[in-house]
Coordinates of C-alpha atoms and ligand atoms in Angstrom, one line a residue:
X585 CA 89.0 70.9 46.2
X586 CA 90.5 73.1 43.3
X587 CA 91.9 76.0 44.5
X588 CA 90.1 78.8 42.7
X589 CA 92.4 81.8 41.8
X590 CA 91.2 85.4 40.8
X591 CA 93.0 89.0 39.6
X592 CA 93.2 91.8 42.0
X593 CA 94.2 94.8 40.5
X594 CA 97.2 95.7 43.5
X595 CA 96.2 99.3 43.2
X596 CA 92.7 100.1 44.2
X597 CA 91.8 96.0 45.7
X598 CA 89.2 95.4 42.1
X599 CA 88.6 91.6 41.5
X600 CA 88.0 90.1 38.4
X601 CA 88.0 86.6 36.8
X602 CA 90.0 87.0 34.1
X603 CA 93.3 89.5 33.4
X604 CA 92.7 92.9 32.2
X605 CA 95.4 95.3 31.0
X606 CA 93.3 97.6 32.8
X607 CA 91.8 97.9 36.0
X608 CA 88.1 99.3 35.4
X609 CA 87.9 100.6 38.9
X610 CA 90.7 103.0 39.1
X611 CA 92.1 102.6 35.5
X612 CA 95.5 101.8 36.3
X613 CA 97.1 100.2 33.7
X614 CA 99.2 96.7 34.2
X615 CA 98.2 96.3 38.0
X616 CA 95.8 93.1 37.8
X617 CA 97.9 90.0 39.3
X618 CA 96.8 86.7 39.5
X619 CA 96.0 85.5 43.3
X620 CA 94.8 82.9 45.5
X621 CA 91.2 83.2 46.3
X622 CA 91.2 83.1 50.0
X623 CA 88.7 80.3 52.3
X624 CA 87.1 82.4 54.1
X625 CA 86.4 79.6 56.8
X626 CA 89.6 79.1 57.3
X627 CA 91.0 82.3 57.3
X628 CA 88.5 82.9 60.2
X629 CA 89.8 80.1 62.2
X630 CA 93.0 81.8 62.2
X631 CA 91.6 85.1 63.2
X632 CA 89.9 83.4 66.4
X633 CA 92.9 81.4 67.3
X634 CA 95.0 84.7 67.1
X635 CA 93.0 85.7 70.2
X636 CA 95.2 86.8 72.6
X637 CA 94.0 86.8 76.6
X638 CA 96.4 88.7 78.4
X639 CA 95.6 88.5 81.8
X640 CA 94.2 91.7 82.9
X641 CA 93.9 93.1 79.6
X642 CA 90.7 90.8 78.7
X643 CA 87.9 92.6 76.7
X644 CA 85.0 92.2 78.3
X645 CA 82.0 90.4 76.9
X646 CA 78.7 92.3 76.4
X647 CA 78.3 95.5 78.7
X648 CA 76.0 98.3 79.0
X649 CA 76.8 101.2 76.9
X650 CA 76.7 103.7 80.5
X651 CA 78.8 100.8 82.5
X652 CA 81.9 101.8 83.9
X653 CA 84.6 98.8 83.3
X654 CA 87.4 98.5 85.4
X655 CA 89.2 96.0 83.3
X656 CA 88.8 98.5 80.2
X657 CA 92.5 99.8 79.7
X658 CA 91.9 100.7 76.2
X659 CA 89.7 103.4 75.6
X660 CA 89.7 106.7 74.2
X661 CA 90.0 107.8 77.8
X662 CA 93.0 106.6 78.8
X663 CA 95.8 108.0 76.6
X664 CA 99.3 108.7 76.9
X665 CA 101.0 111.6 75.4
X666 CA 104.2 110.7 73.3
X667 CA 106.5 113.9 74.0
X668 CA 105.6 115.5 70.6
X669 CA 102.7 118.1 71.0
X670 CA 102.6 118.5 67.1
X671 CA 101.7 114.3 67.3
X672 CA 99.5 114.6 70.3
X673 CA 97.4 116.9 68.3
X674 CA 97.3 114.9 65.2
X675 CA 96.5 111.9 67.0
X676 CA 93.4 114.1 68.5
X677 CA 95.1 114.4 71.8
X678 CA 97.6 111.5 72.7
X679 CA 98.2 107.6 71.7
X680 CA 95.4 105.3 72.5
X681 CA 95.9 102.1 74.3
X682 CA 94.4 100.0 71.9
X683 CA 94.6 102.4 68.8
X684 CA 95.4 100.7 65.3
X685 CA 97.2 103.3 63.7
X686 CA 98.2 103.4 59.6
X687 CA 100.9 105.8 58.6
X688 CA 101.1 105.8 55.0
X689 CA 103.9 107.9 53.0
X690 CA 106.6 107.9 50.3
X691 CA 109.7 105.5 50.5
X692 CA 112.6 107.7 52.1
X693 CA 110.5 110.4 53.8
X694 CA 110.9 109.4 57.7
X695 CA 107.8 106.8 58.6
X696 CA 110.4 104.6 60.3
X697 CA 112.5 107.6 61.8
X698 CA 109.1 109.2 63.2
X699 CA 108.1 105.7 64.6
X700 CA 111.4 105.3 66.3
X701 CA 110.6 108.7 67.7
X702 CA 107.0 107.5 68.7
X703 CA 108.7 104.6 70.8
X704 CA 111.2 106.9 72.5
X705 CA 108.2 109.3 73.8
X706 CA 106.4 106.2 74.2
X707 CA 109.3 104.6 77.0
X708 CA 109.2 108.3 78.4
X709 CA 105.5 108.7 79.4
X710 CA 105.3 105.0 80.1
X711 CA 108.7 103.9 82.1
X712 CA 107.0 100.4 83.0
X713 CA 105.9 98.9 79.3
X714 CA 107.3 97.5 76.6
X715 CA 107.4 97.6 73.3
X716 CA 108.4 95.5 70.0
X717 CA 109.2 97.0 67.1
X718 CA 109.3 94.6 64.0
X719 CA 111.2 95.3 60.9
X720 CA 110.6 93.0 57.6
X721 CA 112.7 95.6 55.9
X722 CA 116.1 96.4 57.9
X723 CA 118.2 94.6 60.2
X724 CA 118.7 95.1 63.4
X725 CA 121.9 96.8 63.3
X726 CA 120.5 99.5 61.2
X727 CA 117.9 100.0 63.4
X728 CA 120.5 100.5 65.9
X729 CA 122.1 102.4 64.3
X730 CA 119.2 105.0 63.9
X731 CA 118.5 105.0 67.3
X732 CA 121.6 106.0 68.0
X733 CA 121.6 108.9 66.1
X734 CA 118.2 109.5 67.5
X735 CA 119.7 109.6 71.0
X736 CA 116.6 107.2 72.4
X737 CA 117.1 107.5 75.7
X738 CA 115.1 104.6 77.3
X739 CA 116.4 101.6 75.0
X740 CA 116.1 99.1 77.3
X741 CA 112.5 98.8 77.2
X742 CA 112.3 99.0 73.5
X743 CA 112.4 95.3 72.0
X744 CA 113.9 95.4 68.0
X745 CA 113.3 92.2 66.1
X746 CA 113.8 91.6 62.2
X747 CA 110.8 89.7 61.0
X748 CA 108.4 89.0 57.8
X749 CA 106.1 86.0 59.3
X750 CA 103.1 87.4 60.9
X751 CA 103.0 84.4 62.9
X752 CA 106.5 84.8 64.0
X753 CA 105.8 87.9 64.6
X754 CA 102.5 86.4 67.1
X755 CA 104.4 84.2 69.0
X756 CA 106.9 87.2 69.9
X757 CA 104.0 89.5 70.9
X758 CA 102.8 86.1 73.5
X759 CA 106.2 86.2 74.5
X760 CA 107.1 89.7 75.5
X761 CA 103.3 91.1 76.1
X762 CA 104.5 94.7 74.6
X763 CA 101.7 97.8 75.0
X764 CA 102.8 99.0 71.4
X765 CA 103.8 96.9 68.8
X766 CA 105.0 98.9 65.4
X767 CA 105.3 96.5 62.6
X768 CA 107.7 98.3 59.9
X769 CA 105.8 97.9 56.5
X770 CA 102.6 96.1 56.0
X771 CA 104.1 95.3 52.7
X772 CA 107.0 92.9 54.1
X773 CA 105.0 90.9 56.1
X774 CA 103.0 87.7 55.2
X775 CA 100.7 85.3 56.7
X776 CA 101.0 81.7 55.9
X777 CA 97.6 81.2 55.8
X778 CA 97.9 82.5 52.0
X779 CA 99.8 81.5 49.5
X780 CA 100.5 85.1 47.3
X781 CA 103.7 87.2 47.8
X782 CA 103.9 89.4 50.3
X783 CA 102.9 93.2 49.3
X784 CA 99.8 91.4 47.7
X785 CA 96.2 92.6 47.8
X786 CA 95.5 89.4 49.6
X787 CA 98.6 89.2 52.2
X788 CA 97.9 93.0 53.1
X789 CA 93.9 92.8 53.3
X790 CA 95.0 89.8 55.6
X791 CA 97.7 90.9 57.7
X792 CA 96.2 93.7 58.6
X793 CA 92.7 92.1 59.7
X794 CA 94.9 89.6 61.7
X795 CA 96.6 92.8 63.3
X796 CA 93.6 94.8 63.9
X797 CA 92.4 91.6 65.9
X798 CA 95.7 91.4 67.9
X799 CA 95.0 95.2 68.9
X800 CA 91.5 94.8 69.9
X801 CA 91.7 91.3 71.7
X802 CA 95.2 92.0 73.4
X803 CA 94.6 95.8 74.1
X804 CA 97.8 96.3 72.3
X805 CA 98.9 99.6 70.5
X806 CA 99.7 98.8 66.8
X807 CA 101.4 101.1 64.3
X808 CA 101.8 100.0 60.9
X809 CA 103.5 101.5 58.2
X810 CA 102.2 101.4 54.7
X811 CA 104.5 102.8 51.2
X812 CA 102.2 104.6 49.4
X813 CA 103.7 102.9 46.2
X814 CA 103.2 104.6 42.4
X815 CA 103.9 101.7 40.2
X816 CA 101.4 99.4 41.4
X817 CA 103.0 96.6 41.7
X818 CA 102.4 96.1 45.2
X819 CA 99.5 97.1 47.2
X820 CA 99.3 100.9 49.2
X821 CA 97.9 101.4 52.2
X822 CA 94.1 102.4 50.5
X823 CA 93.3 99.3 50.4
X824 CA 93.0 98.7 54.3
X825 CA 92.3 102.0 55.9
X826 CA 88.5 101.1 56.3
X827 CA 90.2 98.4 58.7
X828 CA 92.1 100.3 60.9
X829 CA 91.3 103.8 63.6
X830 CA 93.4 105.9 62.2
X831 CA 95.0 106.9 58.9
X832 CA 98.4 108.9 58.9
X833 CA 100.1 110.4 55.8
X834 CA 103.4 111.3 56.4
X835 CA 104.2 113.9 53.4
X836 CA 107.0 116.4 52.3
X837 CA 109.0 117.2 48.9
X838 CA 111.9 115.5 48.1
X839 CA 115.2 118.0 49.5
X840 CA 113.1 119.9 51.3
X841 CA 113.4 119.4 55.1
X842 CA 110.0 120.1 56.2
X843 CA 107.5 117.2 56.9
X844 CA 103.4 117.2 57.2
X845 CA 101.9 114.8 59.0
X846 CA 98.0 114.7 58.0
X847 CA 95.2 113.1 59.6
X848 CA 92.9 110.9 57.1
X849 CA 91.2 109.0 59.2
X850 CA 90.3 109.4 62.7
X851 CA 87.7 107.4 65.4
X852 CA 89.5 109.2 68.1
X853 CA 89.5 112.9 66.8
X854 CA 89.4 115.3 64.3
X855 CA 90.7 114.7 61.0
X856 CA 92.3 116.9 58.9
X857 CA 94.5 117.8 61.6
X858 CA 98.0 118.6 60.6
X859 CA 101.2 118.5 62.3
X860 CA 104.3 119.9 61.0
X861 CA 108.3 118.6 61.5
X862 CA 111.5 119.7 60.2
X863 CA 113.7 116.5 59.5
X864 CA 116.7 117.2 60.7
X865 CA 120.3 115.3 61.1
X866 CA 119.2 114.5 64.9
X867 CA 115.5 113.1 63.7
X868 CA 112.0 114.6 63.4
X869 CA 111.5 118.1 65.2
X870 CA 108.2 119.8 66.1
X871 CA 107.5 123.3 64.4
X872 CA 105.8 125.2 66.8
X873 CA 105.2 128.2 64.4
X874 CA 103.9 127.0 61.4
X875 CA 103.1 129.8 59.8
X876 CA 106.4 130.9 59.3
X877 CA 106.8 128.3 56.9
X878 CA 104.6 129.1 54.8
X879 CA 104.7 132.8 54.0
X880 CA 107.3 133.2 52.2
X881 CA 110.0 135.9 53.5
X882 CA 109.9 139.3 52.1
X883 CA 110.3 142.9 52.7
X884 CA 108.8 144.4 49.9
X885 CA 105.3 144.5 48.5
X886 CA 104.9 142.2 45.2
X887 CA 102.6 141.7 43.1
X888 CA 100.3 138.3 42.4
X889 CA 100.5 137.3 46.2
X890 CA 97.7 137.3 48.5
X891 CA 97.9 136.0 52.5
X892 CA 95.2 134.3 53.7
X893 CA 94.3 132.1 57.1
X894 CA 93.5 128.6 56.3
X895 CA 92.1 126.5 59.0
X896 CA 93.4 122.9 59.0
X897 CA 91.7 120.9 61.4
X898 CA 92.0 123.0 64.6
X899 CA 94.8 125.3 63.8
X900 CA 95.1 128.6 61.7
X901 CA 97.5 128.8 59.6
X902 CA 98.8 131.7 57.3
X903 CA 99.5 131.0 53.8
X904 CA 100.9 132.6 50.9
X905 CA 99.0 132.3 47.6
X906 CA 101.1 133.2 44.8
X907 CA 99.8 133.7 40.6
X908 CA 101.5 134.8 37.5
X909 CA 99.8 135.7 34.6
X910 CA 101.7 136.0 31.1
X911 CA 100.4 136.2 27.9
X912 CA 99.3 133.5 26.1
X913 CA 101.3 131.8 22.9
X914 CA 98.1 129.4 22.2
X915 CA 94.2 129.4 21.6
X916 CA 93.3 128.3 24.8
X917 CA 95.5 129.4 27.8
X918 CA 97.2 127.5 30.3
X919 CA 96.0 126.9 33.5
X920 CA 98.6 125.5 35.8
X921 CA 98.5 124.7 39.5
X922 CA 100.0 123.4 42.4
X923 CA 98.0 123.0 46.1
X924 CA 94.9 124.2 44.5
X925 CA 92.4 121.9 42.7
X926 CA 92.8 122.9 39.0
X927 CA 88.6 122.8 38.8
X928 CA 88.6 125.3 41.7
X929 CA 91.3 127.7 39.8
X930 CA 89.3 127.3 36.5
X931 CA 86.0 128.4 38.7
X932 CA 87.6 131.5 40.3
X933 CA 89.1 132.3 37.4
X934 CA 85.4 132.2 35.5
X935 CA 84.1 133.9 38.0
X936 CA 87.0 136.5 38.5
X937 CA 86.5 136.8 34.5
X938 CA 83.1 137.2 34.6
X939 CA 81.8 139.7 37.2
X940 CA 85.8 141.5 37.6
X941 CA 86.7 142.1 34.1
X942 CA 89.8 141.0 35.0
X943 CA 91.0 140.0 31.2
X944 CA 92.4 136.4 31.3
X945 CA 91.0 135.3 28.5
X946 CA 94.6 135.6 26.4
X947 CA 96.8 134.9 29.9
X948 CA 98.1 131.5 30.8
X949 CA 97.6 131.5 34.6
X950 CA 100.2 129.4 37.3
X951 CA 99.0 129.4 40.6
X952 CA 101.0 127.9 43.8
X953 CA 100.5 127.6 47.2
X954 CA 103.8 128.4 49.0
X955 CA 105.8 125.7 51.0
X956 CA 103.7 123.1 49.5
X957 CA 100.3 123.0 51.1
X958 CA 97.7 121.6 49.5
X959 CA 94.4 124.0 50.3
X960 CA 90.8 123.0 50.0
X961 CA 89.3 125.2 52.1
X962 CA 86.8 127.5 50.4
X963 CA 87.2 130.3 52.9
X964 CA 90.6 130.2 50.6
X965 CA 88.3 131.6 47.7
X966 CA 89.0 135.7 47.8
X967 CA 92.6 135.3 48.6
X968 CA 93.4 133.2 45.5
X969 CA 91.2 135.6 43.7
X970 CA 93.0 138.5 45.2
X971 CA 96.5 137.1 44.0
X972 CA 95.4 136.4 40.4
X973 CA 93.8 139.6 39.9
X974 CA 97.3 141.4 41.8
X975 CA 99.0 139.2 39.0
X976 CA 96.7 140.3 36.1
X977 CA 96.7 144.3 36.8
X978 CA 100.3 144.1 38.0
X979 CA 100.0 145.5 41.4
X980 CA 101.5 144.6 44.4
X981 CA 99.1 143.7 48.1
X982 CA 100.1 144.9 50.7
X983 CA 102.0 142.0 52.4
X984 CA 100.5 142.5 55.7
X985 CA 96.9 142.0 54.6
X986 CA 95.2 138.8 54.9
X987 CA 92.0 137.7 52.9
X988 CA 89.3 135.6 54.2
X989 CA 86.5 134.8 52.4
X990 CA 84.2 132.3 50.0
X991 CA 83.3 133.3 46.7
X992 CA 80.1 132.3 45.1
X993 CA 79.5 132.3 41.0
X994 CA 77.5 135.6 41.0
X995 CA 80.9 136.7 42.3
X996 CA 79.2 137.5 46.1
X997 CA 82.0 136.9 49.2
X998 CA 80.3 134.8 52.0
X999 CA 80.6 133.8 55.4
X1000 CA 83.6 131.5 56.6
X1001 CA 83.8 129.4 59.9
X1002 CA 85.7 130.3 63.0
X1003 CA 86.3 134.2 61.9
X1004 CA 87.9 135.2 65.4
X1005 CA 90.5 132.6 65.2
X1006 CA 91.7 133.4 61.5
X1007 CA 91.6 137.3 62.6
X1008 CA 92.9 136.2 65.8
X1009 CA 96.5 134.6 64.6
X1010 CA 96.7 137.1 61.6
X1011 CA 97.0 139.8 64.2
X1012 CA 99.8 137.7 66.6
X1013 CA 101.5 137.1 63.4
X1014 CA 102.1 140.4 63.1
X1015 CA 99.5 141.4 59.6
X1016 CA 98.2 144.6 60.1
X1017 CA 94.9 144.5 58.0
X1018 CA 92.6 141.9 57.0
X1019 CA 89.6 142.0 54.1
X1020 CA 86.6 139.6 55.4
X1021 CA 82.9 139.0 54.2
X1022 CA 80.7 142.2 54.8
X1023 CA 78.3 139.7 56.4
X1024 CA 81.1 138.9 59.4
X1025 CA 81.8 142.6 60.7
X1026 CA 79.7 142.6 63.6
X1027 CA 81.3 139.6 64.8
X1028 CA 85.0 140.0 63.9
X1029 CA 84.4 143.6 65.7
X1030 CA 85.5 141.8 68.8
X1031 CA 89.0 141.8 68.1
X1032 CA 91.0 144.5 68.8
X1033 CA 94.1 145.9 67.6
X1034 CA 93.6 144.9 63.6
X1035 CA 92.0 146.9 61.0
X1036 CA 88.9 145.6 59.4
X1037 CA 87.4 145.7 55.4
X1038 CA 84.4 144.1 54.6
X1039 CA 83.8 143.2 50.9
X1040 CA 80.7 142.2 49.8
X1041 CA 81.0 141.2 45.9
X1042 CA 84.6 140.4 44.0
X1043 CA 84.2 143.4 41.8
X1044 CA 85.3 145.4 45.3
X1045 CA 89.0 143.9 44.6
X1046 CA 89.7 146.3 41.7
X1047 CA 89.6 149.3 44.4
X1048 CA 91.0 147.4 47.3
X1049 CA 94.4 146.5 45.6
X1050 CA 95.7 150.5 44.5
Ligands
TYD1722 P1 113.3 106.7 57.0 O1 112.7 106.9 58.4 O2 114.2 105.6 56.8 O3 112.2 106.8 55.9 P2 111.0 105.7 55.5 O4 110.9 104.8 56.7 O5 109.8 106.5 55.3 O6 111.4 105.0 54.3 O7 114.1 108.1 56.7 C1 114.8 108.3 55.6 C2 115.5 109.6 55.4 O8 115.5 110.4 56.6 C3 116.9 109.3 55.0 O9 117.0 109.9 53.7 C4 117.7 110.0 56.0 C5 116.8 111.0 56.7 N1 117.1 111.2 58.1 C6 117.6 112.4 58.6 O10 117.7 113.4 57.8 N2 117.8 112.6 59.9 C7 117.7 111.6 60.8 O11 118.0 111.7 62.0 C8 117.3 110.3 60.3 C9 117.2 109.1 61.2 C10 117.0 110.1 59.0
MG1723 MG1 111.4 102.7 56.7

């Protein structure tokens, strides 16, 4: 039989017959590469083969869905807490036996230094399992190496081997039965069940399917790693989170210390969750008071900054929301922004315009969210309002007032969610006053000890900030 071949555009997984110099899915330019098509029939063989029976770790057949099954170790019930509470909560409350977990992230920013850190916890909750982490990128001495300067304290239960074959990689899990296997990146590894390089549409789709079996049949932990890669040459990790339980992203600016690790995907917990680390020269270090981060430190009042608390996943957090306005050199002003979708400033901004007078028109406008959050909340709304308008009548907000709010287009402040909690770590943070929806007064009455301003339309700001 001729072996049919196809182009897979290595950025968003689009298949085509023939080249194209650009993708029509996600309109990438130069990402189409020629590939195997893969027998399906085949290819399933392999995954049933893969099977693993570990005694006592068998999935069961068919049960009922109100059945209690003793042989079940895996299970969203049974999970083990990995000695970081900022990657407890992320994980939606511990590791889960059988979890496939994706943590996608830039070259360089710490995927392999937090997973290093994950085994070490790992060994600590666990003293009596094993675990087998595969590199296809380093060697085994520079893995060594890292744990050493990780200080990983129960090393004799962590197995380290340097591997690309997936089925290499299968024999050593039959050998040394490990609860977690971490496989250090998708991208290096290939199956020989296809022919196409590794970090291939097809060898990632695959390997990871093959994986996701392992987990589920051998009630094994895997972690993957995934580059999230610019240049499209090789595939990111898009292209398989619909296969795995989780989706991480591990982000954080280049020479800046601080690390956010963000929830994507989740059949264990809440996503959106968000843990925070400082990378520092020992390794990956839980912030415990996020908040701190991001408000930027100051003394004085200034103008064109405005607090507000953001609720990601299922912690507040304080935020400063900063805006400068200067005249305009051009026609049409600039609109420039960073942590806030530039549709959303362009709609605050109309409506700001509109039903504020606020005088924008001839004002380029750059907005930023300090310590580089990205905010998509639209209880946000007032406080990025409240920053440009500070900006644009060139007087300061108090810095200990927070702003909570959503703002519709006739320029009305509406309800947010979970009021008391916002209120609630405004006032332990030490904020003195916070402006909230007229509508919400009754309720955020409960809280003592914080003074209260309802606002019911956006025209209010010109008297709030004197
Ligand atoms: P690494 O985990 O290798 O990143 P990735 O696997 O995502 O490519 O981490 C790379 C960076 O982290 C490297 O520039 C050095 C830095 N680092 C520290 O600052 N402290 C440490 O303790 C370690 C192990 C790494
Ligand atoms: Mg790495």
């Amino acid at each position: 039989m001729k072996n049919k071949t196809q182009y897979s555009c290595q950025s968003c997984g689009f298949n085509s017959t023939k080249w194209l110099g650009r993708c029509p899915e996600c309109s990438s330019w130069n990402s189409m590469v020629e590939e195997k098509v893969i027998n399906t029939k085949d290819a399933s063989i392999a995954a049933v083969r893969d099977s693993f029976h570990i005694p006592g770790r068998t999935a069961a057949g068919v049960i009922r869905l109100g059945d209690e099954n003793k042989n079940l170790v895996g299970g969203a019930s049974n999970r083990s807490l990995t000695h970081s509470k900022e990657l407890d909560r992320v994980l939606g409350g511990g590791m889960v036996p059988d979890g496939f977990v994706l943590i996608g992230g830039d070259p360089g920013i710490g995927k392999s230094t937090l997973l290093l850190q994950v085994a070490d916890g790992f060994t600590q909750a666990n003293p009596d399992k094993k675990i087998l982490y595969v590199s296809g990128e380093e060697s085994l001495e520079q893995i060594q190496a890292r744990a050493k300067r990780l200080k990983i304290k129960n090393s004799d239960s962590i197995f380290l081997a340097a591997e690309t074959q997936l089925e290499k990689v299968f024999s050593l899990v039959k050998d040394s039965e490990p609860s977690l296997l971490i496989m250090d990146s998708l991208q290096t590894f290939s199956t020989g069940f296809i022919d196409s390089a590794p970090g291939t549409v097809s060898q990632v789709r695959e390997v990871t399917s093959r994986l996701m079996n392992l987990a589920k049949s051998a009630r094994i932990a895997v972690w993957l790693v995934g580059h999230v890669t610019k240049d499209g040459a090789i595939a990111g990790p898009k292209i398989v989170e619909h296969l795995v339980d989780t989706v991480l992203y591990f982000e954080g600016e280049s020479g800046q210390t601080l690390r956010l690790l963000r929830t994507v995907k989740n059949r264990f917990g809440n996503t959106n969750e968000l843990g925070v680390f400082e990378m520092t020269s020992d390794g990956l270090v839980d912030v415990l008071n996020p908040s701190s981060l991001f408000l930027s430190e100051r003394t004085q009042d200034v103008m064109g900054t405005a607090i507000v608390a953001t609720i990601d996943g299922s912690r507040p957090l304080l935020v400063e929301l900063q805006a400068l306005c200067v005249p305009s050199p051009y026609g049409t002003p600039r609109r420039t922004s960073v942590g806030l979708d530039s549709q959303k400033l362009a709609l605050l901004t109309a409506v700001l315009e509109k039903h504020a007078e606020a005088g924008l028109l001839n004002q380029d406008l750059f907005f930023n969210v300090a310590g580089g959050l990205k905010l998509s909340e639209p209880a946000c709304d007032l406080a990025s309002m409240a920053a440009i308008f500070s900006a644009i009548i060139e007087r300061p907000i108090p810095s200990s007032t927070v702003f909570l709010g959503e703002v519709g287009l006739t320029g009305e402040v509406r309800k947010v969610s979970q009021i008391e909690l916002r209120i609630d770590e405004a006032k332990k943070l030490g904020f003195k006053e916070v402006i909230l929806p007229h509508s919400q007064m009754d309720r955020a009455k409960k809280t003592k000890g914080i003074a209260l301003v309802g606002i019911q339309h956006v025209r209010e700001l010109g008297s709030l900030i004197k």
